[in-house]
Structures are given as C-alpha cells and as structure tokens.
C-alpha cells in the first residue's frame, strides 16, 4: 500500500492492515525519512536562537526518532512534510521537523519546530477569526504574543522579553503593507505507523509570522487552526483547536536522517 492508499484509508475508514506482512506506506519521503528513522540535528543554530531570546524548546535527549510523518497539501507548488519527534497526542507537546520540497523535488527549507500552546476556539466568533471567515484575525499583518500570556510556561521571560511586554511578529506572506490576507488552507494526513493503519486527517488554516531575534536570526510563529476529520480512519473522532508553534530554520547539512 502506498501513500495514496494510506490517505484513502484515513479518509474513508477502510479495513485496517495488520501484522508483519503489511507493506510500508512511509516511502519516497524527502531526505529518506521513514517512521522509526533516527534524526540527528546539530544544535548550534538552536542554541544561538535560545541565547538570543527565542521561544524554541531544545530537543530532549530522547527526541531522536521519527514517530510519525505527515504530508500537508496546500494550494501551492511543491510539497510540505512534517517529521514528528513528538505528536502531542499525550502529555508532551509537538516537536517536528518541517520540510519544504520545491516543485523541482529539491529540499529548499527545513525548520525545527516546537509547540508553544494549543487553544480551543469555543465561540463562533473565535472560530471565524481563526479560520479567516470574519475577514480579520488569522492573516492580519502582525501578531503579538504578550508576556502575561506565557506566564504559566516554563520559559525565561526576562531573557525572552527583556523590558518589553510583548513580542511582535509580522506576517511572512503577501504584501507586508496589506492589512489582511486570508490564511492558507489545506489538509494534513499524518501516518503514525509504517503500514498506514493509524494516524489522522485534518483540515488546516495556516499563516506564518516571523520576528528578528536580537542576534539577527529569525524566529517563526506558525499559527494553525486544525479541524480534525478522522482519527485512525474513524470519522466520529472530530475536533477543532489552534496550535501556536515556534520554528527555527536549520540548514540541511546540519540534519542527518538514518
């Protein structure tokens, strides 16, 4: 069974494959990644970002193995993939490598990402704002994270904020002078095992924001509204949440996947 068949399984809830004879579905991915692959990341750009006040969380000693892979289909050329070191389905927050492969099949961007927070948009107004239905909200020209919003997180707020009360991020898409542009839309299909029998499928509303760190590097704030359509092929398991994810670009030569 290939990737397309796995997508159809997760979409339609077809009969599960099981046992050692189930063929792999996590093949032909950029950088040769597979579920179970060991990942090595040279951490110097991450350490530099932390010293410059980034919100990124460094990998733990056991964050070395890909536990899930996903493909994000957006209305643009090329392909976007996520290689999860933590899926965030339990107590741990998401950690993943986000890999962009251009239309020529070349990897042109790798970003190490960690989840900052997840919120549930409980009202219709909140959901409209985070999906772009109201013409404002996700897709605004800028987004500010306030110190008080992060007070409960295990972060060095003095290092991150200094004397400021907020961190200003600017939309990394479209004309920077345009007050608002609709968020990108697409679907993410995540495979949690090599046979493609477990995973999830969700609709996404997505916008990247960016700020310059004190040392001159860049930190990305990826805000994504995720509407879950099915889990393990079961369409009754649905939900909606908004993920705030921090990303730091990493050069390809600093990443080894085996």
mmCIF file of N, CA, C and O in Angstrom, residues 131-197:
data_model
loop_
_atom_site.group_PDB
_atom_site.id
_atom_site.type_symbol
_atom_site.label_atom_id
_atom_site.label_comp_id
_atom_site.label_asym_id
_atom_site.label_seq_id
_atom_site.Cartn_x
_atom_site.Cartn_y
_atom_site.Cartn_z
ATOM 1 N N UNK A 131 -10.180 31.117 11.344
ATOM 2 C CA UNK A 131 -10.274 30.482 10.023
ATOM 3 C C UNK A 131 -10.372 31.509 8.901
ATOM 4 O O UNK A 131 -10.485 31.134 7.733
ATOM 5 N N UNK A 132 -10.349 32.793 9.263
ATOM 6 C CA UNK A 132 -10.390 33.836 8.254
ATOM 7 C C UNK A 132 -11.777 34.158 7.743
ATOM 8 O O UNK A 132 -11.925 34.947 6.801
ATOM 9 N N UNK A 133 -12.808 33.579 8.350
ATOM 10 C CA UNK A 133 -14.161 33.802 7.859
ATOM 11 C C UNK A 133 -14.657 35.215 8.141
ATOM 12 O O UNK A 133 -15.552 35.708 7.450
ATOM 13 N N UNK A 134 -14.069 35.873 9.144
ATOM 14 C CA UNK A 134 -14.535 37.207 9.518
ATOM 15 C C UNK A 134 -13.784 38.318 8.797
ATOM 16 O O UNK A 134 -14.081 39.495 8.990
ATOM 17 N N UNK A 135 -12.790 37.955 7.978
ATOM 18 C CA UNK A 135 -12.005 38.974 7.280
ATOM 19 C C UNK A 135 -10.995 39.667 8.167
ATOM 20 O O UNK A 135 -10.444 40.713 7.811
ATOM 21 N N UNK A 136 -10.720 39.089 9.322
ATOM 22 C CA UNK A 136 -9.719 39.617 10.251
ATOM 23 C C UNK A 136 -9.333 38.484 11.186
ATOM 24 O O UNK A 136 -10.017 37.462 11.264
ATOM 25 N N UNK A 137 -8.221 38.675 11.899
ATOM 26 C CA UNK A 137 -7.755 37.626 12.800
ATOM 27 C C UNK A 137 -6.550 36.935 12.198
ATOM 28 O O UNK A 137 -5.520 37.571 11.930
ATOM 29 N N UNK A 138 -6.646 35.628 11.965
ATOM 30 C CA UNK A 138 -5.556 34.888 11.349
ATOM 31 C C UNK A 138 -5.375 35.378 9.916
ATOM 32 O O UNK A 138 -6.258 35.219 9.082
ATOM 33 N N UNK A 139 -4.220 35.985 9.653
ATOM 34 C CA UNK A 139 -3.974 36.642 8.375
ATOM 35 C C UNK A 139 -3.774 38.133 8.516
ATOM 36 O O UNK A 139 -3.433 38.815 7.540
ATOM 37 N N UNK A 140 -3.975 38.671 9.746
ATOM 38 C CA UNK A 140 -3.662 40.077 9.987
ATOM 39 C C UNK A 140 -2.180 40.336 9.737
ATOM 40 O O UNK A 140 -1.346 39.427 9.784
ATOM 41 N N UNK A 141 -1.852 41.597 9.519
ATOM 42 C CA UNK A 141 -0.482 41.983 9.159
ATOM 43 C C UNK A 141 0.525 41.626 10.248
ATOM 44 O O UNK A 141 1.682 41.324 9.961
ATOM 45 N N UNK A 142 0.107 41.631 11.498
ATOM 46 C CA UNK A 142 1.021 41.323 12.597
ATOM 47 C C UNK A 142 0.279 40.558 13.682
ATOM 48 O O UNK A 142 -0.961 40.512 13.706
ATOM 49 N N UNK A 143 1.065 39.950 14.562
ATOM 50 C CA UNK A 143 0.504 39.232 15.707
ATOM 51 C C UNK A 143 1.451 39.449 16.884
ATOM 52 O O UNK A 143 2.675 39.362 16.728
ATOM 53 N N UNK A 144 0.895 39.730 18.055
ATOM 54 C CA UNK A 144 1.696 39.990 19.245
ATOM 55 C C UNK A 144 1.446 38.922 20.299
ATOM 56 O O UNK A 144 0.291 38.612 20.621
ATOM 57 N N UNK A 145 2.529 38.347 20.812
ATOM 58 C CA UNK A 145 2.465 37.482 21.983
ATOM 59 C C UNK A 145 2.809 38.327 23.201
ATOM 60 O O UNK A 145 3.868 38.969 23.243
ATOM 61 N N UNK A 146 1.928 38.310 24.204
ATOM 62 C CA UNK A 146 2.122 39.129 25.390
ATOM 63 C C UNK A 146 2.763 38.319 26.508
ATOM 64 O O UNK A 146 2.524 37.120 26.648
ATOM 65 N N UNK A 147 3.578 39.002 27.292
ATOM 66 C CA UNK A 147 4.288 38.359 28.401
ATOM 67 C C UNK A 147 3.316 37.623 29.325
ATOM 68 O O UNK A 147 3.572 36.485 29.733
ATOM 69 N N UNK A 148 2.192 38.250 29.634
ATOM 70 C CA UNK A 148 1.247 37.640 30.575
ATOM 71 C C UNK A 148 0.630 36.358 30.018
ATOM 72 O O UNK A 148 0.233 35.472 30.782
ATOM 73 N N UNK A 149 0.557 36.236 28.685
ATOM 74 C CA UNK A 149 0.017 35.019 28.083
ATOM 75 C C UNK A 149 0.923 33.819 28.328
ATOM 76 O O UNK A 149 0.455 32.675 28.329
ATOM 77 N N UNK A 150 2.216 34.064 28.510
ATOM 78 C CA UNK A 150 3.192 32.986 28.632
ATOM 79 C C UNK A 150 3.670 32.789 30.063
ATOM 80 O O UNK A 150 4.611 32.035 30.308
ATOM 81 N N UNK A 151 3.011 33.448 31.014
ATOM 82 C CA UNK A 151 3.487 33.436 32.397
ATOM 83 C C UNK A 151 3.486 32.040 33.000
ATOM 84 O O UNK A 151 4.304 31.739 33.880
ATOM 85 N N UNK A 152 2.583 31.167 32.554
ATOM 86 C CA UNK A 152 2.475 29.831 33.139
ATOM 87 C C UNK A 152 3.400 28.812 32.481
ATOM 88 O O UNK A 152 3.448 27.652 32.909
ATOM 89 N N UNK A 153 4.119 29.216 31.448
ATOM 90 C CA UNK A 153 5.009 28.290 30.753
ATOM 91 C C UNK A 153 6.402 28.325 31.375
ATOM 92 O O UNK A 153 6.807 29.315 31.985
ATOM 93 N N UNK A 154 7.128 27.247 31.224
ATOM 94 C CA UNK A 154 8.472 27.134 31.794
ATOM 95 C C UNK A 154 9.466 27.802 30.846
ATOM 96 O O UNK A 154 10.204 27.145 30.108
ATOM 97 N N UNK A 155 9.470 29.140 30.868
ATOM 98 C CA UNK A 155 10.309 29.925 29.972
ATOM 99 C C UNK A 155 11.039 31.005 30.765
ATOM 100 O O UNK A 155 10.542 31.470 31.800
ATOM 101 N N UNK A 156 12.201 31.410 30.273
ATOM 102 C CA UNK A 156 12.949 32.512 30.872
ATOM 103 C C UNK A 156 12.404 33.813 30.281
ATOM 104 O O UNK A 156 12.904 34.318 29.277
ATOM 105 N N UNK A 157 11.357 34.340 30.896
ATOM 106 C CA UNK A 157 10.675 35.502 30.333
ATOM 107 C C UNK A 157 11.554 36.749 30.342
ATOM 108 O O UNK A 157 11.403 37.620 29.482
ATOM 109 N N UNK A 158 12.476 36.850 31.296
ATOM 110 C CA UNK A 158 13.374 38.003 31.313
ATOM 111 C C UNK A 158 14.299 37.980 30.099
ATOM 112 O O UNK A 158 14.543 39.009 29.464
ATOM 113 N N UNK A 159 14.817 36.805 29.776
ATOM 114 C CA UNK A 159 15.683 36.683 28.605
ATOM 115 C C UNK A 159 14.894 36.932 27.327
ATOM 116 O O UNK A 159 15.376 37.589 26.400
ATOM 117 N N UNK A 160 13.667 36.422 27.278
ATOM 118 C CA UNK A 160 12.872 36.497 26.053
ATOM 119 C C UNK A 160 12.328 37.905 25.821
ATOM 120 O O UNK A 160 12.440 38.458 24.720
ATOM 121 N N UNK A 161 11.751 38.508 26.853
ATOM 122 C CA UNK A 161 11.063 39.793 26.684
ATOM 123 C C UNK A 161 11.938 40.996 27.031
ATOM 124 O O UNK A 161 11.696 42.092 26.515
ATOM 125 N N UNK A 162 12.920 40.806 27.918
ATOM 126 C CA UNK A 162 13.678 41.959 28.377
ATOM 127 C C UNK A 162 12.753 42.939 29.074
ATOM 128 O O UNK A 162 11.987 42.566 29.966
ATOM 129 N N UNK A 163 12.782 44.197 28.651
ATOM 130 C CA UNK A 163 11.932 45.225 29.251
ATOM 131 C C UNK A 163 10.597 45.371 28.531
ATOM 132 O O UNK A 163 9.771 46.208 28.912
ATOM 133 N N UNK A 164 10.371 44.563 27.490
ATOM 134 C CA UNK A 164 9.153 44.687 26.692
ATOM 135 C C UNK A 164 8.017 43.848 27.278
ATOM 136 O O UNK A 164 8.244 42.856 27.970
ATOM 137 N N UNK A 165 6.795 44.246 26.966
ATOM 138 C CA UNK A 165 5.618 43.491 27.400
ATOM 139 C C UNK A 165 5.120 42.518 26.341
ATOM 140 O O UNK A 165 4.326 41.624 26.641
ATOM 141 N N UNK A 166 5.566 42.696 25.087
ATOM 142 C CA UNK A 166 5.078 41.847 24.014
ATOM 143 C C UNK A 166 6.137 41.589 22.960
ATOM 144 O O UNK A 166 7.128 42.319 22.849
ATOM 145 N N UNK A 167 5.923 40.524 22.186
ATOM 146 C CA UNK A 167 6.775 40.178 21.051
ATOM 147 C C UNK A 167 5.944 40.346 19.784
ATOM 148 O O UNK A 167 4.895 39.712 19.637
ATOM 149 N N UNK A 168 6.407 41.186 18.881
ATOM 150 C CA UNK A 168 5.675 41.464 17.645
ATOM 151 C C UNK A 168 6.205 40.600 16.507
ATOM 152 O O UNK A 168 7.404 40.617 16.204
ATOM 153 N N UNK A 169 5.299 39.859 15.884
ATOM 154 C CA UNK A 169 5.613 39.047 14.710
ATOM 155 C C UNK A 169 4.887 39.645 13.508
ATOM 156 O O UNK A 169 3.773 40.164 13.640
ATOM 157 N N UNK A 170 5.523 39.513 12.337
ATOM 158 C CA UNK A 170 4.957 40.084 11.123
ATOM 159 C C UNK A 170 4.663 38.979 10.127
ATOM 160 O O UNK A 170 5.427 38.022 9.995
ATOM 161 N N UNK A 171 3.552 39.116 9.457
ATOM 162 C CA UNK A 171 3.105 38.101 8.503
ATOM 163 C C UNK A 171 4.183 37.832 7.457
ATOM 164 O O UNK A 171 4.707 38.753 6.841
ATOM 165 N N UNK A 172 4.507 36.566 7.254
ATOM 166 C CA UNK A 172 5.542 36.176 6.298
ATOM 167 C C UNK A 172 4.896 35.674 5.005
ATOM 168 O O UNK A 172 5.217 34.596 4.506
ATOM 169 N N UNK A 173 3.994 36.469 4.472
ATOM 170 C CA UNK A 173 3.292 36.112 3.237
ATOM 171 C C UNK A 173 2.602 37.362 2.706
ATOM 172 O O UNK A 173 2.172 38.226 3.477
ATOM 173 N N UNK A 174 2.501 37.439 1.381
ATOM 174 C CA UNK A 174 1.775 38.538 0.766
ATOM 175 C C UNK A 174 2.495 39.865 0.885
ATOM 176 O O UNK A 174 3.652 39.954 1.304
ATOM 177 N N UNK A 175 1.794 40.921 0.521
ATOM 178 C CA UNK A 175 2.311 42.283 0.604
ATOM 179 C C UNK A 175 2.351 42.707 2.069
ATOM 180 O O UNK A 175 1.312 42.699 2.742
ATOM 181 N N UNK A 176 3.528 43.064 2.600
ATOM 182 C CA UNK A 176 3.603 43.421 4.021
ATOM 183 C C UNK A 176 2.771 44.641 4.389
ATOM 184 O O UNK A 176 2.477 44.848 5.573
ATOM 185 N N UNK A 177 2.388 45.451 3.397
ATOM 186 C CA UNK A 177 1.584 46.634 3.687
ATOM 187 C C UNK A 177 0.079 46.336 3.671
ATOM 188 O O UNK A 177 -0.720 47.180 4.065
ATOM 189 N N UNK A 178 -0.296 45.154 3.204
ATOM 190 C CA UNK A 178 -1.717 44.797 3.161
ATOM 191 C C UNK A 178 -2.188 44.437 4.568
ATOM 192 O O UNK A 178 -1.599 43.557 5.208
ATOM 193 N N UNK A 179 -3.225 45.085 5.071
ATOM 194 C CA UNK A 179 -3.646 44.843 6.460
ATOM 195 C C UNK A 179 -4.062 43.402 6.734
ATOM 196 O O UNK A 179 -3.860 42.898 7.839
ATOM 197 N N UNK A 180 -4.634 42.740 5.721
ATOM 198 C CA UNK A 180 -5.140 41.386 5.957
ATOM 199 C C UNK A 180 -5.079 40.587 4.663
ATOM 200 O O UNK A 180 -5.325 41.112 3.570
ATOM 201 N N UNK A 181 -4.728 39.311 4.782
ATOM 202 C CA UNK A 181 -4.872 38.376 3.678
ATOM 203 C C UNK A 181 -5.393 37.059 4.240
ATOM 204 O O UNK A 181 -5.061 36.688 5.376
ATOM 205 N N UNK A 182 -6.243 36.352 3.507
ATOM 206 C CA UNK A 182 -6.811 35.105 4.026
ATOM 207 C C UNK A 182 -5.716 34.083 4.317
ATOM 208 O O UNK A 182 -4.695 34.034 3.616
ATOM 209 N N UNK A 183 -5.888 33.265 5.349
ATOM 210 C CA UNK A 183 -4.885 32.239 5.640
ATOM 211 C C UNK A 183 -4.840 31.188 4.537
ATOM 212 O O UNK A 183 -5.798 31.007 3.783
ATOM 213 N N UNK A 184 -3.698 30.504 4.455
ATOM 214 C CA UNK A 184 -3.576 29.368 3.555
ATOM 215 C C UNK A 184 -4.476 28.235 4.059
ATOM 216 O O UNK A 184 -4.694 28.093 5.267
ATOM 217 N N UNK A 185 -4.976 27.447 3.145
ATOM 218 C CA UNK A 185 -5.812 26.310 3.526
ATOM 219 C C UNK A 185 -5.252 25.037 2.903
ATOM 220 O O UNK A 185 -4.592 25.070 1.861
ATOM 221 N N UNK A 186 -5.513 23.920 3.551
ATOM 222 C CA UNK A 186 -5.045 22.642 3.036
ATOM 223 C C UNK A 186 -5.467 21.520 3.959
ATOM 224 O O UNK A 186 -6.291 21.702 4.862
ATOM 225 N N UNK A 187 -4.910 20.345 3.724
ATOM 226 C CA UNK A 187 -5.191 19.185 4.564
ATOM 227 C C UNK A 187 -3.878 18.525 4.965
ATOM 228 O O UNK A 187 -2.916 18.501 4.192
ATOM 229 N N UNK A 188 -3.847 18.013 6.176
ATOM 230 C CA UNK A 188 -2.702 17.249 6.655
ATOM 231 C C UNK A 188 -3.135 15.810 6.880
ATOM 232 O O UNK A 188 -4.144 15.549 7.543
ATOM 233 N N UNK A 189 -2.380 14.886 6.314
ATOM 234 C CA UNK A 189 -2.577 13.466 6.568
ATOM 235 C C UNK A 189 -1.354 12.953 7.305
ATOM 236 O O UNK A 189 -0.241 13.011 6.783
ATOM 237 N N UNK A 190 -1.560 12.496 8.531
ATOM 238 C CA UNK A 190 -0.455 12.020 9.370
ATOM 239 C C UNK A 190 -0.539 10.513 9.527
ATOM 240 O O UNK A 190 -1.602 9.974 9.853
ATOM 241 N N UNK A 191 0.574 9.846 9.274
ATOM 242 C CA UNK A 191 0.675 8.401 9.453
ATOM 243 C C UNK A 191 1.473 8.122 10.718
ATOM 244 O O UNK A 191 2.587 8.619 10.872
ATOM 245 N N UNK A 192 0.897 7.314 11.611
ATOM 246 C CA UNK A 192 1.536 7.032 12.894
ATOM 247 C C UNK A 192 2.216 5.672 12.934
ATOM 248 O O UNK A 192 2.837 5.326 13.938
ATOM 249 N N UNK A 193 2.056 4.880 11.882
ATOM 250 C CA UNK A 193 2.784 3.616 11.798
ATOM 251 C C UNK A 193 3.100 3.350 10.337
ATOM 252 O O UNK A 193 2.483 3.917 9.438
ATOM 253 N N UNK A 194 4.075 2.482 10.118
ATOM 254 C CA UNK A 194 4.604 2.290 8.769
ATOM 255 C C UNK A 194 3.589 1.689 7.811
ATOM 256 O O UNK A 194 3.685 1.888 6.596
ATOM 257 N N UNK A 195 2.587 0.961 8.312
ATOM 258 C CA UNK A 195 1.598 0.345 7.428
ATOM 259 C C UNK A 195 0.473 1.302 7.061
ATOM 260 O O UNK A 195 -0.345 0.999 6.198
ATOM 261 N N UNK A 196 0.411 2.460 7.727
ATOM 262 C CA UNK A 196 -0.630 3.431 7.425
ATOM 263 C C UNK A 196 -1.974 3.114 8.041
ATOM 264 O O UNK A 196 -2.990 3.679 7.642
ATOM 265 N N UNK A 197 -2.013 2.226 9.038
ATOM 266 C CA UNK A 197 -3.291 1.839 9.633
ATOM 267 C C UNK A 197 -3.725 2.762 10.761
ATOM 268 O O UNK A 197 -4.878 2.718 11.188
#
